[in-house]
Amino acid sequence: MTTDSQQDKFRRKALQVPDAQGRILPYARRLPAETVALPDAQGRILAERVTAPHPYPHFRRSGMDGFAILSRDTQGCGANRPALLEVVDEIPCGSLPSVPLAPGTAARIMTGAKVPDEADAVVMFEMTETIRQDGKTYIRLIREIDPGKNITPVGLELAAGEVILEPGRKVGAGEISVLATFGIDRVPVVRKPRIAVFSTGSELLAISEPLQDGRIRNSNAYMLASQIKDAGAEPFMLEAIPDDLELARQRVRAAFADYDAVITTGGVSVGDFDIMADLVSGGEVEMLFNKVTMRPGSVTTAAVKDGNLLFALSGNPGACFVGFELFVRPAIGRMLGVLQPFLPEMTAELGRPYKKINNFTRFVRGRLEAREGKLYAYPAELDESGVMITIKDSDALIVIPPSGEAREAGEMVTVLKLPGASL
């Protein structure tokens, strides 16, 4: 006897990829903020706007090694009428001027040191001649120096109160440098989403188990964990679920209580043992979609329960990989408040023909190559849903719209750049 939920597995309404993404994102709400030490902020997403607590630089500093002077002392000087200035102070970097500069005097100064308040220019060593007489040191100048020369003014880079970093920005080396410069040692970041990962299927082996005829190792869970980390979230690899619907219900229900989202891989087709297809159509969760007009991964499924998302991805590694990048990564990005959660899109020239035709949009694994100012995209030779080996060699998804004709080399295509791509 066929139940209503089993019939629902066959009555799937396919959505376009953007429509499916649109159904997910309203449930991917930004998570709360937490404060971490500056070194621990690396790779995290800022939760709040950061403003400058003081101007930078906060004092006038010398732009080079030389002499701090009063520029008016050089007015009218030249080879026939040199200016002679007495050196009355020496200011290393990190020290303060020890005597005020009077007209006709100068202070030797190092790059980055505080310029005396009276000085309005710094002249480089190479433009001066040092003269010692009567126990005193003088510099000789034969060229006029403009006011402000070689002095970095207060607030040149940032004024007090000016925005340094906006929320949603990923903290990298540059951001760390700026925050440290302003003495910001505690950083407000968005809490990392906690993502549960289940693989489903009685055919799965742990990766440490010996190979068995007719069974495969649970590689998808490790791939997903890596993708989750790369997206900025924290993966939790839970015990694989055998082909047992009631056990799957219990495990997923428990995961919803402990994690911000749940990902399963496998069991989403329409076969007798595809338990995730049964689960999402059985009323336990609110199904958002269970088919997408895409290859690979048309049976990619999403659901929600009590505001938490469930992603049921294909068990085929290629389809699982693509499903994560198109649907899970943007959701994690939204949970983190990332400004642009989707894969970057660009245009490239097809580097070789792509012969497959399909009535669904294909997201073809491939590699990008830049030559002579042009970007080329090369589809992977093996791009079947179940093929996993080409994932490691791909840095882009090449978007091939539905068509009854093959795509030829030289045609322009849209490509989605994968994380870690060098171009």
mmCIF file of C-alpha atoms in Angstrom, residues 87-348:
data_model
loop_
_atom_site.group_PDB
_atom_site.id
_atom_site.type_symbol
_atom_site.label_atom_id
_atom_site.label_comp_id
_atom_site.label_asym_id
_atom_site.label_seq_id
_atom_site.Cartn_x
_atom_site.Cartn_y
_atom_site.Cartn_z
ATOM 1 C CA VAL A 87 70.933 71.697 15.647
ATOM 2 C CA VAL A 88 69.657 71.954 19.228
ATOM 3 C CA ASP A 89 67.823 68.655 19.724
ATOM 4 C CA GLU A 90 67.707 65.025 18.607
ATOM 5 C CA ILE A 91 64.366 63.172 18.517
ATOM 6 C CA PRO A 92 64.457 59.392 18.095
ATOM 7 C CA CYS A 93 61.275 57.524 17.282
ATOM 8 C CA GLY A 94 59.187 57.173 20.451
ATOM 9 C CA SER A 95 60.760 60.213 22.151
ATOM 10 C CA LEU A 96 59.419 63.723 22.572
ATOM 11 C CA PRO A 97 61.147 66.995 21.689
ATOM 12 C CA SER A 98 63.234 68.185 24.639
ATOM 13 C CA VAL A 99 63.591 71.876 23.777
ATOM 14 C CA PRO A 100 61.379 74.325 21.839
ATOM 15 C CA LEU A 101 62.621 75.291 18.401
ATOM 16 C CA ALA A 102 63.412 78.975 18.043
ATOM 17 C CA PRO A 103 64.019 80.716 14.713
ATOM 18 C CA GLY A 104 67.387 79.686 13.311
ATOM 19 C CA THR A 105 67.390 76.262 14.991
ATOM 20 C CA ALA A 106 66.630 72.690 13.913
ATOM 21 C CA ALA A 107 66.124 69.277 15.518
ATOM 22 C CA ARG A 108 67.502 66.048 14.148
ATOM 23 C CA ILE A 109 64.559 63.675 13.824
ATOM 24 C CA MET A 110 63.921 60.065 12.843
ATOM 25 C CA THR A 111 61.124 58.682 10.670
ATOM 26 C CA GLY A 112 57.902 58.376 12.671
ATOM 27 C CA ALA A 113 59.058 60.609 15.533
ATOM 28 C CA LYS A 114 56.924 63.442 16.882
ATOM 29 C CA VAL A 115 57.626 66.754 15.157
ATOM 30 C CA PRO A 116 58.184 69.691 17.516
ATOM 31 C CA ASP A 117 55.131 71.918 17.809
ATOM 32 C CA GLU A 118 57.068 74.938 16.497
ATOM 33 C CA ALA A 119 58.359 73.129 13.362
ATOM 34 C CA ASP A 120 56.336 73.120 10.155
ATOM 35 C CA ALA A 121 58.649 71.095 7.867
ATOM 36 C CA VAL A 122 61.189 68.298 7.826
ATOM 37 C CA VAL A 123 64.140 68.414 5.463
ATOM 38 C CA MET A 124 65.803 65.131 4.508
ATOM 39 C CA PHE A 125 69.412 64.491 5.501
ATOM 40 C CA GLU A 126 70.511 64.363 1.867
ATOM 41 C CA MET A 127 69.519 68.008 1.314
ATOM 42 C CA THR A 128 71.732 69.280 4.116
ATOM 43 C CA GLU A 129 75.409 69.724 4.854
ATOM 44 C CA THR A 130 76.546 69.298 8.457
ATOM 45 C CA ILE A 131 78.988 71.870 9.815
ATOM 46 C CA ARG A 132 80.631 71.829 13.256
ATOM 47 C CA GLN A 133 82.170 74.978 14.646
ATOM 48 C CA ASP A 134 82.728 76.490 18.062
ATOM 49 C CA GLY A 135 81.448 73.299 19.688
ATOM 50 C CA LYS A 136 78.097 73.548 17.979
ATOM 51 C CA THR A 137 76.497 71.613 15.099
ATOM 52 C CA TYR A 138 74.817 73.392 12.202
ATOM 53 C CA ILE A 139 73.120 72.316 9.005
ATOM 54 C CA ARG A 140 73.556 74.251 5.804
ATOM 55 C CA LEU A 141 70.668 74.542 3.322
ATOM 56 C CA ILE A 142 70.733 76.014 -0.164
ATOM 57 C CA ARG A 143 67.102 75.418 -1.099
ATOM 58 C CA GLU A 144 63.820 76.768 0.209
ATOM 59 C CA ILE A 145 61.603 74.227 2.004
ATOM 60 C CA ASP A 146 57.826 74.431 1.706
ATOM 61 C CA PRO A 147 55.641 74.431 4.832
ATOM 62 C CA GLY A 148 54.295 70.953 5.646
ATOM 63 C CA LYS A 149 57.074 69.177 3.767
ATOM 64 C CA ASN A 150 57.608 65.581 4.965
ATOM 65 C CA ILE A 151 55.219 65.937 7.918
ATOM 66 C CA THR A 152 52.285 63.565 8.363
ATOM 67 C CA PRO A 153 49.485 65.626 9.937
ATOM 68 C CA VAL A 154 47.211 64.507 12.770
ATOM 69 C CA GLY A 155 44.270 62.464 11.485
ATOM 70 C CA LEU A 156 45.620 62.044 7.952
ATOM 71 C CA GLU A 157 44.305 58.461 7.774
ATOM 72 C CA LEU A 158 41.352 58.620 10.152
ATOM 73 C CA ALA A 159 39.703 61.271 12.280
ATOM 74 C CA ALA A 160 38.383 60.529 15.766
ATOM 75 C CA GLY A 161 34.917 58.985 15.502
ATOM 76 C CA GLU A 162 35.336 58.006 11.853
ATOM 77 C CA VAL A 163 34.169 54.536 10.862
ATOM 78 C CA ILE A 164 37.011 52.016 10.717
ATOM 79 C CA LEU A 165 35.082 48.820 9.911
ATOM 80 C CA GLU A 166 31.447 48.033 9.177
ATOM 81 C CA PRO A 167 29.554 45.000 10.518
ATOM 82 C CA GLY A 168 29.503 41.995 8.214
ATOM 83 C CA ARG A 169 33.182 42.331 7.347
ATOM 84 C CA LYS A 170 35.478 39.344 7.673
ATOM 85 C CA VAL A 171 38.465 39.997 9.913
ATOM 86 C CA GLY A 172 41.781 39.374 8.182
ATOM 87 C CA ALA A 173 45.344 40.596 8.598
ATOM 88 C CA GLY A 174 44.514 44.157 7.518
ATOM 89 C CA GLU A 175 41.599 44.420 9.919
ATOM 90 C CA ILE A 176 43.694 42.963 12.748
ATOM 91 C CA SER A 177 46.361 45.577 12.063
ATOM 92 C CA VAL A 178 43.898 48.454 12.151
ATOM 93 C CA LEU A 179 42.184 47.231 15.323
ATOM 94 C CA ALA A 180 45.525 46.775 17.061
ATOM 95 C CA THR A 181 46.613 50.259 15.980
ATOM 96 C CA PHE A 182 43.646 51.726 17.819
ATOM 97 C CA GLY A 183 44.140 49.570 20.897
ATOM 98 C CA ILE A 184 40.972 47.560 20.328
ATOM 99 C CA ASP A 185 41.872 44.292 22.017
ATOM 100 C CA ARG A 186 38.306 42.921 22.361
ATOM 101 C CA VAL A 187 36.342 42.536 19.139
ATOM 102 C CA PRO A 188 32.558 42.089 18.718
ATOM 103 C CA VAL A 189 31.958 39.218 16.289
ATOM 104 C CA VAL A 190 28.933 37.157 15.289
ATOM 105 C CA ARG A 191 28.682 33.818 17.027
ATOM 106 C CA LYS A 192 29.603 30.964 14.710
ATOM 107 C CA PRO A 193 26.579 28.947 13.581
ATOM 108 C CA ARG A 194 26.597 25.410 14.986
ATOM 109 C CA ILE A 195 25.772 23.047 12.136
ATOM 110 C CA ALA A 196 24.918 19.371 12.623
ATOM 111 C CA VAL A 197 25.905 16.963 9.842
ATOM 112 C CA PHE A 198 24.291 13.566 9.326
ATOM 113 C CA SER A 199 24.972 11.110 6.563
ATOM 114 C CA THR A 200 22.191 8.650 5.843
ATOM 115 C CA GLY A 201 22.272 5.170 4.408
ATOM 116 C CA SER A 202 22.997 1.651 5.618
ATOM 117 C CA GLU A 203 25.698 1.353 2.955
ATOM 118 C CA LEU A 204 28.039 3.784 4.709
ATOM 119 C CA LEU A 205 31.311 2.815 6.348
ATOM 120 C CA ALA A 206 33.309 4.915 8.788
ATOM 121 C CA ILE A 207 36.451 6.188 7.066
ATOM 122 C CA SER A 208 38.579 4.104 9.452
ATOM 123 C CA GLU A 209 36.793 0.856 8.575
ATOM 124 C CA PRO A 210 38.219 -1.602 6.068
ATOM 125 C CA LEU A 211 36.649 -1.451 2.626
ATOM 126 C CA GLN A 212 33.720 -3.839 2.146
ATOM 127 C CA ASP A 213 32.164 -5.038 -1.086
ATOM 128 C CA GLY A 214 28.993 -3.072 -1.895
ATOM 129 C CA ARG A 215 29.595 -0.368 0.701
ATOM 130 C CA ILE A 216 31.246 3.065 0.588
ATOM 131 C CA ARG A 217 33.030 5.242 3.106
ATOM 132 C CA ASN A 218 31.234 8.221 4.618
ATOM 133 C CA SER A 219 33.262 10.841 2.747
ATOM 134 C CA ASN A 220 30.445 13.364 2.256
ATOM 135 C CA ALA A 221 30.292 14.165 5.957
ATOM 136 C CA TYR A 222 33.969 15.156 5.947
ATOM 137 C CA MET A 223 33.549 17.206 2.778
ATOM 138 C CA LEU A 224 30.582 19.042 4.298
ATOM 139 C CA ALA A 225 32.452 19.666 7.551
ATOM 140 C CA SER A 226 35.241 21.291 5.552
ATOM 141 C CA GLN A 227 32.784 23.431 3.584
ATOM 142 C CA ILE A 228 31.037 24.469 6.800
ATOM 143 C CA LYS A 229 34.324 25.586 8.358
ATOM 144 C CA ASP A 230 35.241 27.479 5.209
ATOM 145 C CA ALA A 231 31.880 29.280 5.339
ATOM 146 C CA GLY A 232 32.649 30.467 8.880
ATOM 147 C CA ALA A 233 30.492 28.048 10.862
ATOM 148 C CA GLU A 234 31.283 25.217 13.260
ATOM 149 C CA PRO A 235 30.501 21.666 12.074
ATOM 150 C CA PHE A 236 29.386 18.834 14.328
ATOM 151 C CA MET A 237 29.649 15.456 12.614
ATOM 152 C CA LEU A 238 27.026 13.217 14.158
ATOM 153 C CA GLU A 239 26.655 9.474 13.849
ATOM 154 C CA ALA A 240 25.440 8.304 10.435
ATOM 155 C CA ILE A 241 21.770 7.324 10.235
ATOM 156 C CA PRO A 242 20.905 3.924 8.753
ATOM 157 C CA ASP A 243 17.812 3.473 6.589
ATOM 158 C CA ASP A 244 15.383 3.789 9.479
ATOM 159 C CA LEU A 245 12.733 6.516 9.230
ATOM 160 C CA GLU A 246 11.774 6.585 12.899
ATOM 161 C CA LEU A 247 15.421 6.747 13.970
ATOM 162 C CA ALA A 248 15.980 9.579 11.488
ATOM 163 C CA ARG A 249 13.057 11.495 12.986
ATOM 164 C CA GLN A 250 14.476 11.121 16.484
ATOM 165 C CA ARG A 251 17.999 12.116 15.485
ATOM 166 C CA VAL A 252 16.928 15.151 13.460
ATOM 167 C CA ARG A 253 14.465 16.263 16.160
ATOM 168 C CA ALA A 254 17.231 16.136 18.758
ATOM 169 C CA ALA A 255 19.630 17.998 16.474
ATOM 170 C CA PHE A 256 17.145 20.835 15.970
ATOM 171 C CA ALA A 257 17.210 21.413 19.723
ATOM 172 C CA ASP A 258 20.996 21.655 19.931
ATOM 173 C CA TYR A 259 22.159 23.223 16.676
ATOM 174 C CA ASP A 260 21.417 26.258 14.505
ATOM 175 C CA ALA A 261 20.905 24.183 11.342
ATOM 176 C CA VAL A 262 20.984 20.555 10.283
ATOM 177 C CA ILE A 263 22.473 19.098 7.095
ATOM 178 C CA THR A 264 21.864 15.567 5.913
ATOM 179 C CA THR A 265 23.393 13.926 2.888
ATOM 180 C CA GLY A 266 21.704 11.025 1.139
ATOM 181 C CA GLY A 267 18.174 9.662 1.185
ATOM 182 C CA VAL A 268 16.444 12.463 -0.746
ATOM 183 C CA SER A 269 15.470 10.684 -3.977
ATOM 184 C CA VAL A 270 12.267 8.672 -4.468
ATOM 185 C CA GLY A 271 13.392 5.128 -3.739
ATOM 186 C CA ASP A 272 12.039 2.866 -1.039
ATOM 187 C CA PHE A 273 14.964 3.613 1.274
ATOM 188 C CA ASP A 274 15.188 7.364 0.774
ATOM 189 C CA ILE A 275 14.274 8.261 4.342
ATOM 190 C CA MET A 276 14.876 12.026 4.174
ATOM 191 C CA ALA A 277 12.361 12.341 1.343
ATOM 192 C CA ASP A 278 9.831 10.604 3.613
ATOM 193 C CA LEU A 279 10.768 12.704 6.638
ATOM 194 C CA VAL A 280 10.325 16.121 5.032
ATOM 195 C CA SER A 281 6.999 15.141 3.457
ATOM 196 C CA GLY A 282 5.597 13.549 6.601
ATOM 197 C CA GLY A 283 4.559 16.648 8.533
ATOM 198 C CA GLU A 284 7.451 16.572 11.006
ATOM 199 C CA VAL A 285 8.896 19.725 9.422
ATOM 200 C CA GLU A 286 7.654 22.460 7.092
ATOM 201 C CA MET A 287 9.033 21.705 3.648
ATOM 202 C CA LEU A 288 10.353 24.718 1.723
ATOM 203 C CA PHE A 289 11.156 22.800 -1.464
ATOM 204 C CA ASN A 290 12.138 19.295 -2.526
ATOM 205 C CA LYS A 291 13.200 19.789 -6.120
ATOM 206 C CA VAL A 292 15.289 22.391 -7.930
ATOM 207 C CA THR A 293 15.721 22.883 -11.669
ATOM 208 C CA MET A 294 19.434 22.155 -11.510
ATOM 209 C CA ARG A 295 21.951 19.462 -12.306
ATOM 210 C CA PRO A 296 23.521 17.972 -10.338
ATOM 211 C CA GLY A 297 21.316 17.795 -7.260
ATOM 212 C CA SER A 298 17.787 18.348 -8.550
ATOM 213 C CA VAL A 299 16.397 16.527 -5.487
ATOM 214 C CA THR A 300 18.080 18.972 -3.087
ATOM 215 C CA THR A 301 15.582 19.622 -0.323
ATOM 216 C CA ALA A 302 15.129 22.237 2.402
ATOM 217 C CA ALA A 303 12.758 22.391 5.322
ATOM 218 C CA VAL A 304 12.305 24.354 8.526
ATOM 219 C CA LYS A 305 11.230 23.499 12.051
ATOM 220 C CA ASP A 306 10.743 26.079 14.801
ATOM 221 C CA GLY A 307 12.769 28.556 12.745
ATOM 222 C CA ASN A 308 15.732 26.208 12.237
ATOM 223 C CA LEU A 309 16.739 25.085 8.767
ATOM 224 C CA LEU A 310 17.163 21.526 7.560
ATOM 225 C CA PHE A 311 19.105 20.935 4.353
ATOM 226 C CA ALA A 312 18.715 17.462 2.864
ATOM 227 C CA LEU A 313 21.419 17.187 0.216
ATOM 228 C CA SER A 314 22.045 14.451 -2.304
ATOM 229 C CA GLY A 315 24.219 11.520 -1.346
ATOM 230 C CA ASN A 316 26.100 11.834 -4.626
ATOM 231 C CA PRO A 317 29.300 13.749 -3.801
ATOM 232 C CA GLY A 318 29.189 16.120 -6.766
ATOM 233 C CA ALA A 319 25.552 17.021 -6.123
ATOM 234 C CA CYS A 320 26.159 17.312 -2.376
ATOM 235 C CA PHE A 321 29.064 19.696 -2.973
ATOM 236 C CA VAL A 322 27.066 21.910 -5.351
ATOM 237 C CA GLY A 323 23.999 21.886 -3.113
ATOM 238 C CA PHE A 324 26.030 23.175 -0.202
ATOM 239 C CA GLU A 325 27.605 25.980 -2.221
ATOM 240 C CA LEU A 326 24.295 27.172 -3.695
ATOM 241 C CA PHE A 327 22.050 26.879 -0.643
ATOM 242 C CA VAL A 328 23.842 26.191 2.634
ATOM 243 C CA ARG A 329 26.743 28.616 2.222
ATOM 244 C CA PRO A 330 24.441 31.621 1.623
ATOM 245 C CA ALA A 331 22.337 30.636 4.639
ATOM 246 C CA ILE A 332 25.423 30.456 6.861
ATOM 247 C CA GLY A 333 26.512 33.807 5.449
ATOM 248 C CA ARG A 334 23.186 35.346 6.432
ATOM 249 C CA MET A 335 23.451 33.859 9.930
ATOM 250 C CA LEU A 336 26.820 35.576 10.205
ATOM 251 C CA GLY A 337 25.618 38.869 8.717
ATOM 252 C CA VAL A 338 28.008 38.591 5.779
ATOM 253 C CA LEU A 339 27.467 41.449 3.340
ATOM 254 C CA GLN A 340 27.572 39.212 0.232
ATOM 255 C CA PRO A 341 26.659 35.611 1.116
ATOM 256 C CA PHE A 342 26.481 34.233 -2.437
ATOM 257 C CA LEU A 343 29.322 32.920 -4.579
ATOM 258 C CA PRO A 344 30.903 35.735 -6.637
ATOM 259 C CA GLU A 345 29.609 35.767 -10.211
ATOM 260 C CA MET A 346 31.653 36.640 -13.289
ATOM 261 C CA THR A 347 31.742 36.040 -17.026
ATOM 262 C CA ALA A 348 34.272 33.839 -18.817
#
